[in-house]
Amino acid sequence: MMPRLQRARRVLALAAPVLIPSLGMAQDIKAGDLVIQQPWARATPGGAQVAGGYLTIINHGTAPDTLTGGSADVAARFELHTMAMKDGMMTMRPSGPLTIPPGGSVTLSPSGTHIMLSDLKHGLKQGDTVAGTLTFAHAGTVPVRFEVEGIGSRGPATAPDRTPAMPGTDTRR
Amino acid sequence: MIKRTTTGFIAGLFVITLMAIGVMYAVQQQQGRMVMGGPFALEDMNEKPVTQADLLGKPTAIFFGFARCPDTCPTTLLALTTAMRDMGAEADRLNVVFVTVDPSRDTPEMLRAYLSSFDARIRGFTGTDDQVAAMARAYHVAYRRVPLEGGDYTMDHSAAVLLFDRVGHYVDAIPFGEDDVQMRQRLTALVHKGTKQARS
């Protein structure tokens, strides 16, 4: 009896890191030839009016598609912005529509091109989920959910290279 | 005879060149210290006047940014916060200051709310446009207001953390993108550098 129980617990313990993060992990979103992976946003400091949104878009099709805009229910405005170091200063500018080449992918990330959500209705807290949409020239409007990671986080908690959260330490709601 | 004169001449030239390099280096060092940093007059996030005198006696790390900055500022403030948490009480021996380059939006109240998300020891400074511009000039910090669509604007700004010793002399800068481990090493070194200078 005891060995069997121990064995079952061992199997569970081994399986837990695989199973647990998948509960909180956003599934890949398919929209025609496009696959949208791991939309995430950063939690905002007190009083902040802006939040960054990040994700990867893969184009499995044979024609380019273009991300033209989108929306998020917590923000009055949704824009694509690019950060760059210029003249020793950190700059941020609207980037305009973003083309995803056929057979290629585009990653929106901190310190690069990203989604800028501004005029927030409320601050974003780690563990929140933000409902929104992405609008593509061909694939149309695609609903997405951004998982909110910590302030200043450099990547989604569910990225493959990150240690998965163990049960009990998972702070997701 | 000719040989001796030539050798003497070359040796003399060599000594003069060394002295010239030495003088140029000393002047450069002195200039570097004189032009970077110095007095300022601002308002802190508790609505009290603040000047350079409030920082002297401890080494200081200063970062210029603004609260509507989506990436650089929260990233840097988080790296500072993590470094300070790991340093523990050692970070009490340091001033860590966030100076806004967007004083019209970053009121003391806004700075209090914004900085409440980071280490409680980080102090926020604001002021009039002229006061902030004067400090930025003295600290060699570049920034400019960039209009966006719809009447909004963003700020371009220097993104390094500037380090000063306990008497206000510029030490060096931590460039944007250093992680919290490197940040901690640099801040710890700054704390100890200050101590050594005070003892010598």
Short mmCIF file of C-alpha atoms in Angstrom, two decimals:
data_model
loop_
_atom_site.label_atom_id
_atom_site.label_comp_id
_atom_site.label_asym_id
_atom_site.label_seq_id
_atom_site.Cartn_x
_atom_site.Cartn_y
_atom_site.Cartn_z
CA MET A 1 0.00 0.00 0.00
CA MET A 2 2.68 2.42 1.11
CA PRO A 3 5.03 1.86 -1.84
CA ARG A 4 2.16 2.30 -4.30
CA LEU A 5 1.11 5.56 -2.65
CA GLN A 6 4.71 6.76 -2.67
CA ARG A 7 4.99 5.86 -6.30
CA ALA A 8 1.79 7.68 -7.14
CA ARG A 9 3.07 10.74 -5.28
CA ARG A 10 6.34 10.54 -7.15
CA VAL A 11 4.57 10.41 -10.49
CA LEU A 12 2.45 13.37 -9.45
CA ALA A 13 5.49 15.29 -8.27
CA LEU A 14 7.18 14.68 -11.60
CA ALA A 15 4.09 15.58 -13.55
CA ALA A 16 3.26 18.68 -11.50
CA PRO A 17 5.74 21.06 -13.10
CA VAL A 18 4.35 20.05 -16.48
CA LEU A 19 0.70 20.21 -15.50
CA ILE A 20 0.55 23.24 -13.20
CA PRO A 21 1.91 25.98 -15.49
CA SER A 22 -0.31 24.77 -18.29
CA LEU A 23 -3.30 25.76 -16.18
CA GLY A 24 -2.29 29.41 -16.26
CA MET A 25 -0.64 29.35 -19.66
CA ALA A 26 -2.37 31.09 -22.51
CA GLN A 27 -2.88 28.70 -25.40
CA ASP A 28 -1.49 29.58 -28.79
CA ILE A 29 -4.15 31.43 -30.73
CA LYS A 30 -4.69 30.43 -34.35
CA ALA A 31 -6.13 32.96 -36.80
CA GLY A 32 -5.97 31.75 -40.38
CA ASP A 33 -2.28 31.30 -41.20
CA LEU A 34 -1.18 33.17 -38.09
CA VAL A 35 -0.31 31.77 -34.68
CA ILE A 36 -0.17 34.21 -31.77
CA GLN A 37 1.92 33.04 -28.84
CA GLN A 38 2.00 34.10 -25.20
CA PRO A 39 0.44 37.55 -25.11
CA TRP A 40 1.60 39.18 -21.88
CA ALA A 41 1.69 42.62 -20.35
CA ARG A 42 3.64 44.26 -17.57
CA ALA A 43 2.13 45.21 -14.24
CA THR A 44 2.12 48.97 -13.78
CA PRO A 45 3.65 51.05 -10.97
CA GLY A 46 1.25 53.16 -8.87
CA GLY A 47 -0.58 55.84 -10.82
CA ALA A 48 1.00 54.81 -14.14
CA GLN A 49 -1.12 55.52 -17.20
CA VAL A 50 0.70 53.26 -19.63
CA ALA A 51 1.45 49.53 -19.90
CA GLY A 52 3.48 47.52 -22.40
CA GLY A 53 2.02 44.49 -24.21
CA TYR A 54 4.15 41.76 -25.78
CA LEU A 55 3.67 38.60 -27.86
CA THR A 56 5.00 36.59 -30.78
CA ILE A 57 3.19 36.27 -34.12
CA ILE A 58 4.15 33.46 -36.50
CA ASN A 59 3.00 33.53 -40.13
CA HIS A 60 2.67 29.98 -41.58
CA GLY A 61 1.09 31.32 -44.77
CA THR A 62 2.56 32.17 -48.14
CA ALA A 63 1.58 35.86 -48.07
CA PRO A 64 2.60 38.61 -45.66
CA ASP A 65 0.06 39.86 -43.13
CA THR A 66 0.13 43.14 -41.24
CA LEU A 67 -0.72 43.96 -37.64
CA THR A 68 -2.49 47.30 -37.95
CA GLY A 69 -3.79 47.83 -34.43
CA GLY A 70 -5.96 46.38 -31.72
CA SER A 71 -7.66 47.09 -28.45
CA ALA A 72 -7.58 46.25 -24.75
CA ASP A 73 -10.51 46.60 -22.41
CA VAL A 74 -8.43 48.39 -19.75
CA ALA A 75 -6.99 51.03 -22.08
CA ALA A 76 -8.50 53.86 -24.09
CA ARG A 77 -5.65 53.65 -26.58
CA PHE A 78 -3.71 50.83 -28.26
CA GLU A 79 -0.61 51.74 -30.27
CA LEU A 80 2.47 50.04 -31.65
CA HIS A 81 5.65 51.72 -30.44
CA THR A 82 9.36 51.20 -30.95
CA MET A 83 12.03 51.91 -28.36
CA ALA A 84 15.50 52.85 -29.53
CA MET A 85 18.66 54.42 -28.15
CA LYS A 86 19.33 57.60 -30.15
CA ASP A 87 21.82 60.42 -29.41
CA GLY A 88 22.42 58.80 -26.00
CA MET A 89 18.72 59.08 -25.20
CA MET A 90 16.10 56.38 -24.89
CA THR A 91 13.41 57.22 -27.43
CA MET A 92 9.95 55.84 -28.08
CA ARG A 93 7.99 56.45 -31.26
CA PRO A 94 4.83 55.09 -32.89
CA SER A 95 6.08 52.34 -35.19
CA GLY A 96 3.15 52.15 -37.62
CA PRO A 97 1.73 48.85 -38.92
CA LEU A 98 3.91 45.78 -38.46
CA THR A 99 4.37 43.24 -41.28
CA ILE A 100 4.82 39.54 -40.53
CA PRO A 101 6.57 37.97 -43.52
CA PRO A 102 5.37 34.60 -44.89
CA GLY A 103 7.19 31.79 -43.09
CA GLY A 104 8.52 34.29 -40.57
CA SER A 105 7.67 35.64 -37.15
CA VAL A 106 7.68 38.90 -35.25
CA THR A 107 8.20 39.21 -31.49
CA LEU A 108 7.01 42.27 -29.62
CA SER A 109 9.22 42.65 -26.56
CA PRO A 110 10.37 45.18 -23.94
CA SER A 111 13.04 47.56 -25.26
CA GLY A 112 11.95 46.83 -28.84
CA THR A 113 8.71 47.18 -30.74
CA HIS A 114 5.80 46.64 -28.38
CA ILE A 115 2.14 47.36 -27.81
CA MET A 116 1.62 50.53 -25.81
CA LEU A 117 -1.62 50.58 -23.88
CA SER A 118 -2.31 54.08 -22.64
CA ASP A 119 -4.90 56.04 -20.70
CA LEU A 120 -5.48 53.00 -18.51
CA LYS A 121 -8.81 52.73 -16.68
CA HIS A 122 -6.94 51.08 -13.80
CA GLY A 123 -3.45 49.79 -13.04
CA LEU A 124 -2.46 46.25 -14.02
CA LYS A 125 -1.52 43.81 -11.26
CA GLN A 126 0.60 40.71 -11.64
CA GLY A 127 -1.72 37.74 -12.17
CA ASP A 128 -4.44 39.79 -13.89
CA THR A 129 -5.60 38.91 -17.37
CA VAL A 130 -6.35 41.67 -19.87
CA ALA A 131 -8.85 40.96 -22.63
CA GLY A 132 -8.09 42.56 -25.97
CA THR A 133 -7.97 42.15 -29.72
CA LEU A 134 -5.35 42.31 -32.46
CA THR A 135 -6.35 43.56 -35.91
CA PHE A 136 -4.62 42.18 -39.00
CA ALA A 137 -5.00 43.29 -42.64
CA HIS A 138 -5.87 39.73 -43.74
CA ALA A 139 -6.59 37.64 -40.65
CA GLY A 140 -9.04 40.26 -39.35
CA THR A 141 -9.74 40.93 -35.69
CA VAL A 142 -8.47 38.26 -33.31
CA PRO A 143 -9.38 38.12 -29.59
CA VAL A 144 -6.40 37.66 -27.24
CA ARG A 145 -5.84 37.61 -23.49
CA PHE A 146 -2.71 39.20 -22.04
CA GLU A 147 -1.35 37.57 -18.88
CA VAL A 148 0.00 40.27 -16.57
CA GLU A 149 3.55 39.66 -15.32
CA GLY A 150 5.52 41.66 -12.72
CA ILE A 151 6.67 45.27 -13.05
CA GLY A 152 9.81 45.35 -15.17
CA SER A 153 9.49 41.64 -16.06
CA ARG A 154 11.55 40.66 -19.10
CA GLY A 155 9.43 37.78 -20.34
CA PRO A 156 6.28 35.74 -19.79
CA ALA A 157 6.36 33.43 -16.76
CA THR A 158 5.37 30.54 -19.00
CA ALA A 159 8.32 30.92 -21.39
CA PRO A 160 9.99 27.52 -21.92
CA ASP A 161 13.35 28.69 -20.55
CA ARG A 162 11.88 29.76 -17.22
CA THR A 163 11.56 27.44 -14.23
CA PRO A 164 7.89 26.63 -13.85
CA ALA A 165 6.22 27.77 -10.66
CA MET A 166 5.73 24.96 -8.15
CA PRO A 167 2.34 24.34 -6.55
CA GLY A 168 1.87 26.63 -3.60
CA THR A 169 4.25 29.25 -4.96
CA ASP A 170 2.10 30.00 -7.99
CA THR A 171 0.83 33.52 -7.52
CA ARG A 172 -1.57 33.45 -10.44
CA ARG A 173 -5.20 33.89 -9.62
CA MET B 1 79.84 64.70 -28.29
CA ILE B 2 77.15 64.85 -30.95
CA LYS B 3 75.84 61.53 -29.77
CA ARG B 4 75.61 62.72 -26.15
CA THR B 5 73.78 65.89 -27.14
CA THR B 6 71.28 63.93 -29.23
CA THR B 7 70.65 61.46 -26.41
CA GLY B 8 70.22 64.31 -23.94
CA PHE B 9 67.87 66.08 -26.31
CA ILE B 10 65.73 62.95 -26.82
CA ALA B 11 65.66 62.28 -23.07
CA GLY B 12 64.64 65.91 -22.41
CA LEU B 13 61.91 65.74 -25.04
CA PHE B 14 60.68 62.51 -23.47
CA VAL B 15 60.48 64.06 -19.98
CA ILE B 16 58.71 67.18 -21.31
CA THR B 17 56.18 65.02 -23.21
CA LEU B 18 55.46 62.96 -20.07
CA MET B 19 54.96 66.12 -18.04
CA ALA B 20 52.61 67.56 -20.67
CA ILE B 21 50.55 64.35 -20.70
CA GLY B 22 50.45 64.43 -16.91
CA VAL B 23 49.24 68.03 -16.82
CA MET B 24 46.62 67.38 -19.53
CA TYR B 25 45.37 64.34 -17.63
CA ALA B 26 45.14 66.27 -14.36
CA VAL B 27 43.29 69.14 -16.07
CA GLN B 28 40.90 66.71 -17.72
CA GLN B 29 40.22 64.98 -14.41
CA GLN B 30 39.61 68.28 -12.70
CA GLN B 31 37.32 69.50 -15.50
CA GLY B 32 35.43 66.20 -15.49
CA ARG B 33 34.78 66.65 -11.80
CA MET B 34 33.89 70.30 -12.00
CA VAL B 35 31.36 70.11 -14.84
CA MET B 36 29.42 66.96 -13.90
CA GLY B 37 26.83 67.32 -11.15
CA GLY B 38 26.75 70.08 -8.57
CA PRO B 39 24.10 72.19 -6.86
CA PHE B 40 20.40 72.00 -7.73
CA ALA B 41 17.13 73.20 -6.22
CA LEU B 42 14.06 70.99 -6.56
CA GLU B 43 11.05 69.77 -4.59
CA ASP B 44 10.91 66.25 -3.20
CA MET B 45 7.88 63.98 -3.40
CA ASN B 46 6.84 65.05 0.10
CA GLU B 47 6.57 68.62 -1.19
CA LYS B 48 9.68 69.80 0.66
CA PRO B 49 12.48 71.82 -0.98
CA VAL B 50 15.56 69.72 -1.67
CA THR B 51 19.10 70.68 -2.70
CA GLN B 52 22.43 68.97 -3.26
CA ALA B 53 23.23 69.56 0.45
CA ASP B 54 20.55 66.97 1.34
CA LEU B 55 22.50 64.30 -0.56
CA LEU B 56 26.06 65.05 0.58
CA GLY B 57 27.56 62.78 3.22
CA LYS B 58 26.38 59.64 1.42
CA PRO B 59 27.15 58.43 -2.09
CA THR B 60 24.26 58.98 -4.50
CA ALA B 61 22.74 57.14 -7.48
CA ILE B 62 20.52 59.38 -9.63
CA PHE B 63 18.21 58.31 -12.42
CA PHE B 64 16.27 60.75 -14.61
CA GLY B 65 12.96 59.50 -16.05
CA PHE B 66 9.20 60.01 -16.04
CA ALA B 67 6.16 58.11 -14.83
CA ARG B 68 4.55 57.62 -18.26
CA CYS B 69 7.67 55.81 -19.46
CA PRO B 70 6.61 52.24 -20.27
CA ASP B 71 9.91 50.41 -20.30
CA THR B 72 13.17 52.13 -19.37
CA CYS B 73 12.00 53.65 -16.08
CA PRO B 74 10.14 50.69 -14.53
CA THR B 75 12.95 48.36 -15.69
CA THR B 76 15.65 50.52 -14.12
CA LEU B 77 13.65 51.21 -10.95
CA LEU B 78 12.96 47.49 -10.56
CA ALA B 79 16.65 46.64 -11.01
CA LEU B 80 17.50 49.28 -8.37
CA THR B 81 14.76 47.94 -6.08
CA THR B 82 15.99 44.34 -6.37
CA ALA B 83 19.61 45.42 -5.86
CA MET B 84 18.66 47.47 -2.77
CA ARG B 85 16.59 44.62 -1.32
CA ASP B 86 19.59 42.28 -1.71
CA MET B 87 21.94 44.87 -0.21
CA GLY B 88 19.64 45.24 2.81
CA ALA B 89 20.84 47.79 5.37
CA GLU B 90 23.92 48.49 3.23
CA ALA B 91 21.63 50.38 0.84
CA ASP B 92 20.77 52.78 3.72
CA ARG B 93 24.28 54.17 3.24
CA LEU B 94 23.31 55.39 -0.22
CA ASN B 95 20.92 58.01 -1.65
CA VAL B 96 18.89 56.64 -4.56
CA VAL B 97 17.05 59.40 -6.39
CA PHE B 98 14.55 59.47 -9.26
CA VAL B 99 14.35 62.92 -10.89
CA THR B 100 11.45 63.46 -13.27
CA VAL B 101 12.08 65.06 -16.66
CA ASP B 102 8.30 65.55 -17.00
CA PRO B 103 7.52 67.81 -14.02
CA SER B 104 4.22 69.09 -15.44
CA ARG B 105 2.70 65.60 -15.17
CA ASP B 106 4.90 64.19 -12.40
CA THR B 107 3.67 66.14 -9.41
CA PRO B 108 4.87 65.16 -5.91
CA GLU B 109 1.60 63.23 -5.49
CA MET B 110 2.17 61.35 -8.75
CA LEU B 111 5.75 60.53 -7.74
CA ARG B 112 4.58 59.23 -4.35
CA ALA B 113 2.09 56.90 -6.05
CA TYR B 114 4.57 55.82 -8.72
CA LEU B 115 7.49 55.17 -6.40
CA SER B 116 5.29 53.29 -3.90
CA SER B 117 5.75 50.32 -6.27
CA PHE B 118 9.53 50.34 -5.71
CA ASP B 119 12.01 50.34 -2.80
CA ALA B 120 10.76 52.76 -0.14
CA ARG B 121 14.23 54.31 0.11
CA ILE B 122 14.08 55.66 -3.47
CA ARG B 123 13.32 59.40 -3.32
CA GLY B 124 11.47 61.24 -6.08
CA PHE B 125 12.35 64.82 -7.05
CA THR B 126 10.36 67.22 -9.22
CA GLY B 127 10.23 71.01 -9.63
CA THR B 128 9.45 73.70 -12.16
CA ASP B 129 10.45 73.17 -15.80
CA ASP B 130 13.34 75.61 -15.29
CA GLN B 131 14.58 73.91 -12.11
CA VAL B 132 14.58 70.49 -13.76
CA ALA B 133 16.24 71.87 -16.90
CA ALA B 134 18.98 73.52 -14.80
CA MET B 135 19.73 70.30 -12.94
CA ALA B 136 19.70 68.23 -16.15
CA ARG B 137 22.20 70.66 -17.71
CA ALA B 138 24.53 70.43 -14.71
CA TYR B 139 24.26 66.63 -14.68
CA HIS B 140 24.72 66.28 -18.46
CA VAL B 141 21.33 64.66 -18.84
CA ALA B 142 19.64 65.14 -22.20
CA TYR B 143 15.87 65.06 -22.55
CA ARG B 144 13.28 66.44 -24.89
CA ARG B 145 9.53 66.54 -25.17
CA VAL B 146 8.20 64.75 -28.27
CA PRO B 147 4.61 65.45 -29.38
CA LEU B 148 2.46 62.43 -30.22
CA GLU B 149 -0.88 62.22 -32.03
CA GLY B 150 -3.92 63.51 -30.17
CA GLY B 151 -2.08 66.22 -28.19
CA ASP B 152 -0.20 63.67 -26.09
CA TYR B 153 3.57 63.67 -25.76
CA THR B 154 6.39 61.42 -24.66
CA MET B 155 9.89 62.17 -23.39
CA ASP B 156 13.24 61.13 -24.82
CA HIS B 157 15.80 61.00 -22.03
CA SER B 158 19.26 59.76 -21.04
CA ALA B 159 18.73 56.36 -19.46
CA ALA B 160 21.86 55.80 -17.36
CA VAL B 161 22.05 55.75 -13.56
CA LEU B 162 24.60 58.40 -12.53
CA LEU B 163 26.82 57.68 -9.54
CA PHE B 164 28.31 60.34 -7.25
CA ASP B 165 30.53 59.97 -4.19
CA ARG B 166 29.71 61.36 -0.74
CA VAL B 167 31.16 64.78 -1.54
CA GLY B 168 29.19 65.06 -4.78
CA HIS B 169 31.93 64.22 -7.26
CA TYR B 170 30.85 62.25 -10.31
CA VAL B 171 32.13 58.64 -10.19
CA ASP B 172 30.63 56.96 -13.25
CA ALA B 173 27.37 55.79 -14.80
CA ILE B 174 25.53 52.48 -15.00
CA PRO B 175 24.22 52.19 -18.58
CA PHE B 176 20.62 51.15 -19.26
CA GLY B 177 20.08 47.41 -19.37
CA GLU B 178 22.36 46.29 -16.52
CA ASP B 179 20.59 43.56 -14.55
CA ASP B 180 20.01 43.70 -10.80
CA VAL B 181 23.15 41.65 -10.04
CA GLN B 182 25.40 44.10 -11.89
CA MET B 183 23.41 46.95 -10.38
CA ARG B 184 24.03 45.59 -6.88
CA GLN B 185 27.77 45.17 -7.55
CA ARG B 186 28.05 48.74 -8.77
CA LEU B 187 26.02 50.19 -5.88
CA THR B 188 27.94 48.12 -3.31
CA ALA B 189 31.22 49.32 -4.82
CA LEU B 190 29.93 52.89 -4.59
CA VAL B 191 29.07 52.49 -0.89
CA HIS B 192 32.57 51.14 -0.16
CA LYS B 193 34.34 53.68 -2.32
CA GLY B 194 32.65 56.39 -0.28
CA THR B 195 33.82 54.74 2.93
CA LYS B 196 37.42 54.47 1.75
CA GLN B 197 37.51 58.10 0.69
CA ALA B 198 36.12 59.24 4.00
CA ARG B 199 38.80 57.31 5.89
CA SER B 200 41.76 58.45 3.78
#
